[in-house]
Amino acid sequence: MITPIFWIVPIASLLALSLAFFFYKQMMKESEGTEMMAKIASHVREGAMSYLKQQYKVVASVFVVLVILFAIMAFGFGVQNEWVPVAFLTGGFFSGLAGFLGMKTATYASARTANAARTSLNKGLQIAFRSGAVMGLVVVGLGLLDISFWYVLLNSVIPAEAMDPTHKLSIITTTMLTFGMGASTQALFARVGGGIYTKAADVGADLVGKVEAGIPEDDPRNPATIADNVGDNVGDVAGMGADLYESYCGSILATAALGAAAYVATGNVEMQYKAVIAPMLIAAVGIVLSILGIFAVRTNENATIKNLLRSLAVGTNLSSVLIAISTFGILYMLQLENWFWVACSVITGLLVGIIIGQSTEYYTSQSYRPTQRISEAGKTGPATVIISGIGLGMISTAIPVVAVATGIILSYLFASGFDFANASMGLYGIGIAAVGMLSTLGITLATDAYGPIADNAGGNAEMCGLGKEVRKRTDALDSLGNTTAATGKGFAIGSAALTGLALLASYIEEIKIGLIRIGQTVLNFADGREIPIHKATFTDFMYYYDVTLMNPKVLAGMFLGSMMAFLFCGLTMNAVGRAAGHMVEEVRRQFREIKGILTGEGEPDYARCVEISTKGAQHEMIFPSLLAIIAPIVTGLIFGVTGVIGLLIGGLSSGFVLAIFMANAGGAWDNAKKYVEEDNLGGKGGDVHKATVVGDTVGDPFKDTSGPSLNILIKLMSMVAIVMAGLTVAWSLF
Amino acid sequence: MITPIFWIVPIASLLALSLAFFFYKQMMKESEGTEMMAKIASHVREGAMSYLKQQYKVVASVFVVLVILFAIMAFGFGVQNEWVPVAFLTGGFFSGLAGFLGMKTATYASARTANAARTSLNKGLQIAFRSGAVMGLVVVGLGLLDISFWYVLLNSVIPAEAMDPTHKLSIITTTMLTFGMGASTQALFARVGGGIYTKAADVGADLVGKVEAGIPEDDPRNPATIADNVGDNVGDVAGMGADLYESYCGSILATAALGAAAYVATGNVEMQYKAVIAPMLIAAVGIVLSILGIFAVRTNENATIKNLLRSLAVGTNLSSVLIAISTFGILYMLQLENWFWVACSVITGLLVGIIIGQSTEYYTSQSYRPTQRISEAGKTGPATVIISGIGLGMISTAIPVVAVATGIILSYLFASGFDFANASMGLYGIGIAAVGMLSTLGITLATDAYGPIADNAGGNAEMCGLGKEVRKRTDALDSLGNTTAATGKGFAIGSAALTGLALLASYIEEIKIGLIRIGQTVLNFADGREIPIHKATFTDFMYYYDVTLMNPKVLAGMFLGSMMAFLFCGLTMNAVGRAAGHMVEEVRRQFREIKGILTGEGEPDYARCVEISTKGAQHEMIFPSLLAIIAPIVTGLIFGVTGVIGLLIGGLSSGFVLAIFMANAGGAWDNAKKYVEEDNLGGKGGDVHKATVVGDTVGDPFKDTSGPSLNILIKLMSMVAIVMAGLTVAWSLF
């Protein structure tokens, strides 16, 4: 069933894509500056593209295996939806495409930003920010386009006559939900591989360059410097984009499935339809208003860092406020049941996102005491820097968790009519809160992707020896990027947590469809009651599978889930350690063997370092990635649905807190070092500075590899469970 | 109801106490060696005692407040058991007494061990180990004595005529369970305060002494060296003892309550009685066989470290095997229903404990690759040492968690007759597995407490400049202590996890009694069913409170529980950082102001450093401790029983994994440094060594403060919930 209002969704997505294309073309018209600037940019671009190609090859082979597996499950054993094998591919393809386009734009933009900074600060900001906006718009545009496409297709091909209409919509939404796994798998490799790449290069470059050879960051004499700049693109642009593409699609699809579920029992097909398209409409409106925000970002010539921050804040705040207001409007127009309170759930999500962002800024910015205290701990050496950073990171989990917990309760209560027993509407409320948080993604992701562009522009300016005035401008742009990167990380984690919850709730819907597929029609309870499956509520399923907290399968699952978060983190930490070790050896070798490299007479072999990072990342990403995919499958085969839910919730609750801890500790260490470099506590080169450099190096994999990879783990395990639901209900050991 | 077989329990406890007294007397007969040795030992002893007195003062004031609160709840509002205010005190008193006696013995034993080492290695081992055994025996002896006393008392004062006999036993066991909170509260301050003290002194001493002044460990010129030795006693003896006292009593009491609950519905009072005393009997038999093991520990003159380890292993393994066999015997004699399989649950617990210990050794000993790899990471500086240590710690969580998860499933299945639906017997199985794991506590704790005694003996020998041969012997004893300390930590965490689960399960029993106390007699369900409370099963209560994983109150509680584990850790980490900072300043001040201190001519002001650590620890322990007590109360007041269970399980699953991570990372860093000091990778004083010293310093609060404190958090939150159950059922916001 498709009514006119639905068409807002594909139109908004096309609008986003057109604008992205326009921004891209505009940026390409600018000059790249001197020949050397262009040359360095092309080095970075080629390195990044060659990495991405390598990664796509690995991902493609994983996809082939999985598609065959899904096809066997679907057509051989009938425990899988027949659309999944194809749809899995489109999700993966669009996610990969978004990463590719965003990164390509970013790598073209860096030299142009540096060159524009020779003219003025505002010009530099415009180019960098609008190029970042390409990423934001491509992600939301392709995401909504994929969703619209499948929604229209499935609506027309699934025969309505054969079944109850509420059942039809329920099948459509649960089928669409499984598409998310394609995006999830793509995101997994992008985040983990990109994360390992970027930090292997960064840590390697820092350890030998800064610490041993004593040359500054981004110095052209350092052979790892190009790899380091490549890393920013593959990790922070492509990786972050794929992560949020997944959250974006996942939250919309999960909420649609929950919306369909909420109205199956009532038979009110019109309201069901409205509940299904509500999250898509909110996302569509969010796109339009994000675009408005993007245009509002501008600054004047003599802008300070504060002015710059304010101009970005103007854009995002404007979008947020407008979305909050419009949500009431669009849900009112849609005449969704209980529209006012459902809109309040959306606003709750938006607010939780803002609170997490603010708290991240407080705990990681050198303008506030917590980070300054880490710098001060440097007076007694690196050990106390590490201890106080870990302490800060752990303490910093309190505000985000309380915000999310409150958000869960409120969004549930609002949407359920303040009735805890009304789980189907309550969970819909949690889902739509996630959509609310992510509705600003067009502009939030623009500010995120802006960071690495500005960073690379700074690197380009440094390597090409541009004037002091230009360096000052690119430094200002870079510094702004560091702050937006930190808040962006908080936003990515928060949205992953809410999306993870929405996915977890919609897992029950997949179980329902899975049971129907294998021919079960009623739920039989021990006390003799029988409930027809398509009338069963969430609570009925919880009792049917005995998903209570005293079931040993749930308990075992939860312990395993918590452990998975730590294990996954530990594996990625060690991966960075090993890959960085190879990089260190290579840089040392070049310093030793290439004559005149430190005097600037000999040219370092940049390509070799890029190659080492690429190989290291490709090699190291395989094991943790496969583990994340396999864990929920094995748990399902042993402990069934009950154990899987335990695993997911254990992984979600521990993983969320662990991710915040790691991101904030890492961010704070980074800025504690910056604080010292701003001529505090002895300034650059002093003992305190050396101590904080150790903290910064430890923080690199915390904030850019392991921490962000947890976002994926949280969502991916749910996605795998969802796609494997058919198998899990058909067979398990216990 | 008390039958003859029960009297084994108090008899075993008195046997343990007598033997402890005998060992103490024997040790006191030995000479303390030279005058200087006696003087240094008395410095340490006085420092430790003065710390303990300070701590008891703080604890006493907290106890006064809580007793008043409980009395008001019990006699004013009728939402609390009337016995709790008194029994709370006995639990706290006995736990404190055990810590006091154990630590007093330890501080008398150190100089005597050093002196005995002048004669022979075996003599040194005997004195140190048997003095450690005093701690082990006092803990199990006082624990079982307290339990026996209250069991006999309540059996005689609670009128049997007035009620159903199964109900009577149920009331007795749930009342006794609340006594555990006294022990929990005492343990909280002992672990947190002791942990902060010991690491503030250690980190402070190391940072200035080893790193800045370049003088070796335990050098008498270092003013913090006495405080450091005091710290070993207050943290690793008194703190560890209180922690395990709590686990020991908690697991026995929780299992007794679960045993009573399992037979309430059947009305089989004889079997109920057997299920209640079974855990006590297993513990009693464990005491006797631990004593046998203690006597089996001896070594010959030319023992290597391997021989020493083997002689300790002979003792503990002998005890474990005998306990495993005897468990079948005692449960057969008791004619407990399903005795064979219940005994299998006990063995499961024992095995899980052993697996955790082995895996801890693998991941933290420098004889194996994981720790050696950390040392190798030192080649690229301190940052990579930290990264690889954190990676190792996180990865090392896998085996213990899988072991515990498997243990949960197996012990549940065995005791429940392989029926997942039989929750009452299944949970009893999990409880008795915890008792099984802790049944060897008499000897395991002896090996734990041995560690700090040997460490202090080494310190004493160093400070008094005893001969090289003696130093070699005390070094061997000390090194042995480091290994037992690491496995002991694993054991403490594993037992805390299982005990926490048993407490969590028995929480439902307290809810039941709480409901009855406020006059509710049936559980009313939404679908009209009514179940009389005293006939309701675990599953009924789960459904009544809707403790399913899709309830937002459960979800919010779980997020908050996970966060609590991190927050608590972060607060204790920072506390160590701050307290160590004060110590560093003081040591620097003394080096600066006291003339001739570094040449050995001036005497450092040891007492001032002891005072600073004491004050720091007392001051810093308050906030995290109160937070741990208050969190479950506030959660209960807001989210009711449902939210509390979520909080507990979230805290338990995250806290357990986090605790293993921190303990193992810390242990591995410590030994990675030792590995370098054993003349690997450049040996002492090289760059790799310097890098690993940073790791060791970071690891100190990981393994000795924050990690172990989590054991308490896991159990304490459950205990608080149990004691507050009456209030929670009477009133909550949602």
PDB file of C-alpha atoms in Angstrom, chain A residues 199-285:
ATOM      1  CA  LYS A 199      46.127   3.746  13.552  1.00  0.00           C
ATOM      2  CA  ALA A 200      48.891   1.441  12.358  1.00  0.00           C
ATOM      3  CA  ALA A 201      50.056   4.281  10.132  1.00  0.00           C
ATOM      4  CA  ASP A 202      49.523   6.967  12.754  1.00  0.00           C
ATOM      5  CA  VAL A 203      51.159   5.111  15.645  1.00  0.00           C
ATOM      6  CA  GLY A 204      53.980   3.950  13.401  1.00  0.00           C
ATOM      7  CA  ALA A 205      54.589   7.451  12.052  1.00  0.00           C
ATOM      8  CA  ASP A 206      54.507   8.991  15.532  1.00  0.00           C
ATOM      9  CA  LEU A 207      56.704   6.436  17.271  1.00  0.00           C
ATOM     10  CA  VAL A 208      59.600   6.717  14.870  1.00  0.00           C
ATOM     11  CA  GLY A 209      59.046  10.191  13.488  1.00  0.00           C
ATOM     12  CA  LYS A 210      58.078  12.259  16.512  1.00  0.00           C
ATOM     13  CA  VAL A 211      59.579  10.251  19.331  1.00  0.00           C
ATOM     14  CA  GLU A 212      62.765   8.780  17.859  1.00  0.00           C
ATOM     15  CA  ALA A 213      63.758  11.114  15.031  1.00  0.00           C
ATOM     16  CA  GLY A 214      62.240  14.201  16.632  1.00  0.00           C
ATOM     17  CA  ILE A 215      60.656  15.540  13.441  1.00  0.00           C
ATOM     18  CA  PRO A 216      57.222  17.165  13.542  1.00  0.00           C
ATOM     19  CA  GLU A 217      53.883  15.669  12.457  1.00  0.00           C
ATOM     20  CA  ASP A 218      53.215  15.547   8.716  1.00  0.00           C
ATOM     21  CA  ASP A 219      56.873  16.174   7.937  1.00  0.00           C
ATOM     22  CA  PRO A 220      57.622  15.086   4.349  1.00  0.00           C
ATOM     23  CA  ARG A 221      60.810  13.399   5.552  1.00  0.00           C
ATOM     24  CA  ASN A 222      58.729  10.810   7.409  1.00  0.00           C
ATOM     25  CA  PRO A 223      58.036   7.884   5.035  1.00  0.00           C
ATOM     26  CA  ALA A 224      54.801   7.011   6.882  1.00  0.00           C
ATOM     27  CA  THR A 225      53.302  10.456   6.522  1.00  0.00           C
ATOM     28  CA  ILE A 226      51.352   9.728   3.334  1.00  0.00           C
ATOM     29  CA  ALA A 227      50.054   6.495   4.841  1.00  0.00           C
ATOM     30  CA  ASP A 228      48.968   8.483   7.876  1.00  0.00           C
ATOM     31  CA  ASN A 229      46.984  10.864   5.692  1.00  0.00           C
ATOM     32  CA  VAL A 230      45.522   7.983   3.729  1.00  0.00           C
ATOM     33  CA  GLY A 231      44.461   6.477   7.042  1.00  0.00           C
ATOM     34  CA  ASP A 232      42.381   9.518   7.942  1.00  0.00           C
ATOM     35  CA  ASN A 233      40.406   8.993   4.766  1.00  0.00           C
ATOM     36  CA  VAL A 234      39.898   5.240   4.916  1.00  0.00           C
ATOM     37  CA  GLY A 235      39.204   5.211   8.647  1.00  0.00           C
ATOM     38  CA  ASP A 236      37.468   8.448   9.503  1.00  0.00           C
ATOM     39  CA  VAL A 237      35.660   9.087   6.227  1.00  0.00           C
ATOM     40  CA  ALA A 238      34.860   5.721   4.649  1.00  0.00           C
ATOM     41  CA  GLY A 239      34.715   3.836   7.967  1.00  0.00           C
ATOM     42  CA  MET A 240      32.588   6.368   9.792  1.00  0.00           C
ATOM     43  CA  GLY A 241      30.283   6.713   6.775  1.00  0.00           C
ATOM     44  CA  ALA A 242      29.658   2.978   6.553  1.00  0.00           C
ATOM     45  CA  ASP A 243      29.047   2.819  10.309  1.00  0.00           C
ATOM     46  CA  LEU A 244      26.414   5.530  10.223  1.00  0.00           C
ATOM     47  CA  TYR A 245      24.889   4.274   6.974  1.00  0.00           C
ATOM     48  CA  GLU A 246      24.179   1.092   8.859  1.00  0.00           C
ATOM     49  CA  SER A 247      22.739   2.858  11.904  1.00  0.00           C
ATOM     50  CA  TYR A 248      20.605   5.029   9.659  1.00  0.00           C
ATOM     51  CA  CYS A 249      19.100   2.220   7.613  1.00  0.00           C
ATOM     52  CA  GLY A 250      18.971  -0.126  10.585  1.00  0.00           C
ATOM     53  CA  SER A 251      17.002   2.252  12.772  1.00  0.00           C
ATOM     54  CA  ILE A 252      14.508   3.124  10.030  1.00  0.00           C
ATOM     55  CA  LEU A 253      13.970  -0.498   9.014  1.00  0.00           C
ATOM     56  CA  ALA A 254      13.735  -1.796  12.576  1.00  0.00           C
ATOM     57  CA  THR A 255      11.227   0.878  13.481  1.00  0.00           C
ATOM     58  CA  ALA A 256       9.156   0.104  10.392  1.00  0.00           C
ATOM     59  CA  ALA A 257       9.093  -3.567  11.379  1.00  0.00           C
ATOM     60  CA  LEU A 258       8.111  -2.661  14.945  1.00  0.00           C
ATOM     61  CA  GLY A 259       5.403  -0.353  13.584  1.00  0.00           C
ATOM     62  CA  ALA A 260       3.981  -3.129  11.452  1.00  0.00           C
ATOM     63  CA  ALA A 261       4.087  -5.507  14.397  1.00  0.00           C
ATOM     64  CA  ALA A 262       2.276  -3.101  16.683  1.00  0.00           C
ATOM     65  CA  TYR A 263      -0.819  -3.130  14.491  1.00  0.00           C
ATOM     66  CA  VAL A 264      -0.935  -6.767  13.400  1.00  0.00           C
ATOM     67  CA  ALA A 265      -3.168  -7.789  16.269  1.00  0.00           C
ATOM     68  CA  THR A 266      -5.596  -4.862  15.817  1.00  0.00           C
ATOM     69  CA  GLY A 267      -6.165  -5.473  12.110  1.00  0.00           C
ATOM     70  CA  ASN A 268      -6.042  -1.705  11.558  1.00  0.00           C
ATOM     71  CA  VAL A 269      -4.127  -1.791   8.279  1.00  0.00           C
ATOM     72  CA  GLU A 270      -4.316   1.941   7.671  1.00  0.00           C
ATOM     73  CA  MET A 271      -2.704   2.793  10.983  1.00  0.00           C
ATOM     74  CA  GLN A 272      -0.174   0.037  10.457  1.00  0.00           C
ATOM     75  CA  TYR A 273       0.841   1.600   7.160  1.00  0.00           C
ATOM     76  CA  LYS A 274       1.227   4.958   8.861  1.00  0.00           C
ATOM     77  CA  ALA A 275       3.381   3.469  11.599  1.00  0.00           C
ATOM     78  CA  VAL A 276       5.568   1.852   8.937  1.00  0.00           C
ATOM     79  CA  ILE A 277       6.223   4.971   6.889  1.00  0.00           C
ATOM     80  CA  ALA A 278       6.478   7.370   9.854  1.00  0.00           C
ATOM     81  CA  PRO A 279      10.214   6.692  10.430  1.00  0.00           C
ATOM     82  CA  MET A 280      10.897   7.069   6.700  1.00  0.00           C
ATOM     83  CA  LEU A 281       9.048  10.385   6.601  1.00  0.00           C
ATOM     84  CA  ILE A 282      10.909  11.712   9.632  1.00  0.00           C
ATOM     85  CA  ALA A 283      14.174  10.738   7.955  1.00  0.00           C
ATOM     86  CA  ALA A 284      13.079  12.420   4.711  1.00  0.00           C
ATOM     87  CA  VAL A 285      12.171  15.647   6.460  1.00  0.00           C
TER      88      VAL A 285
END
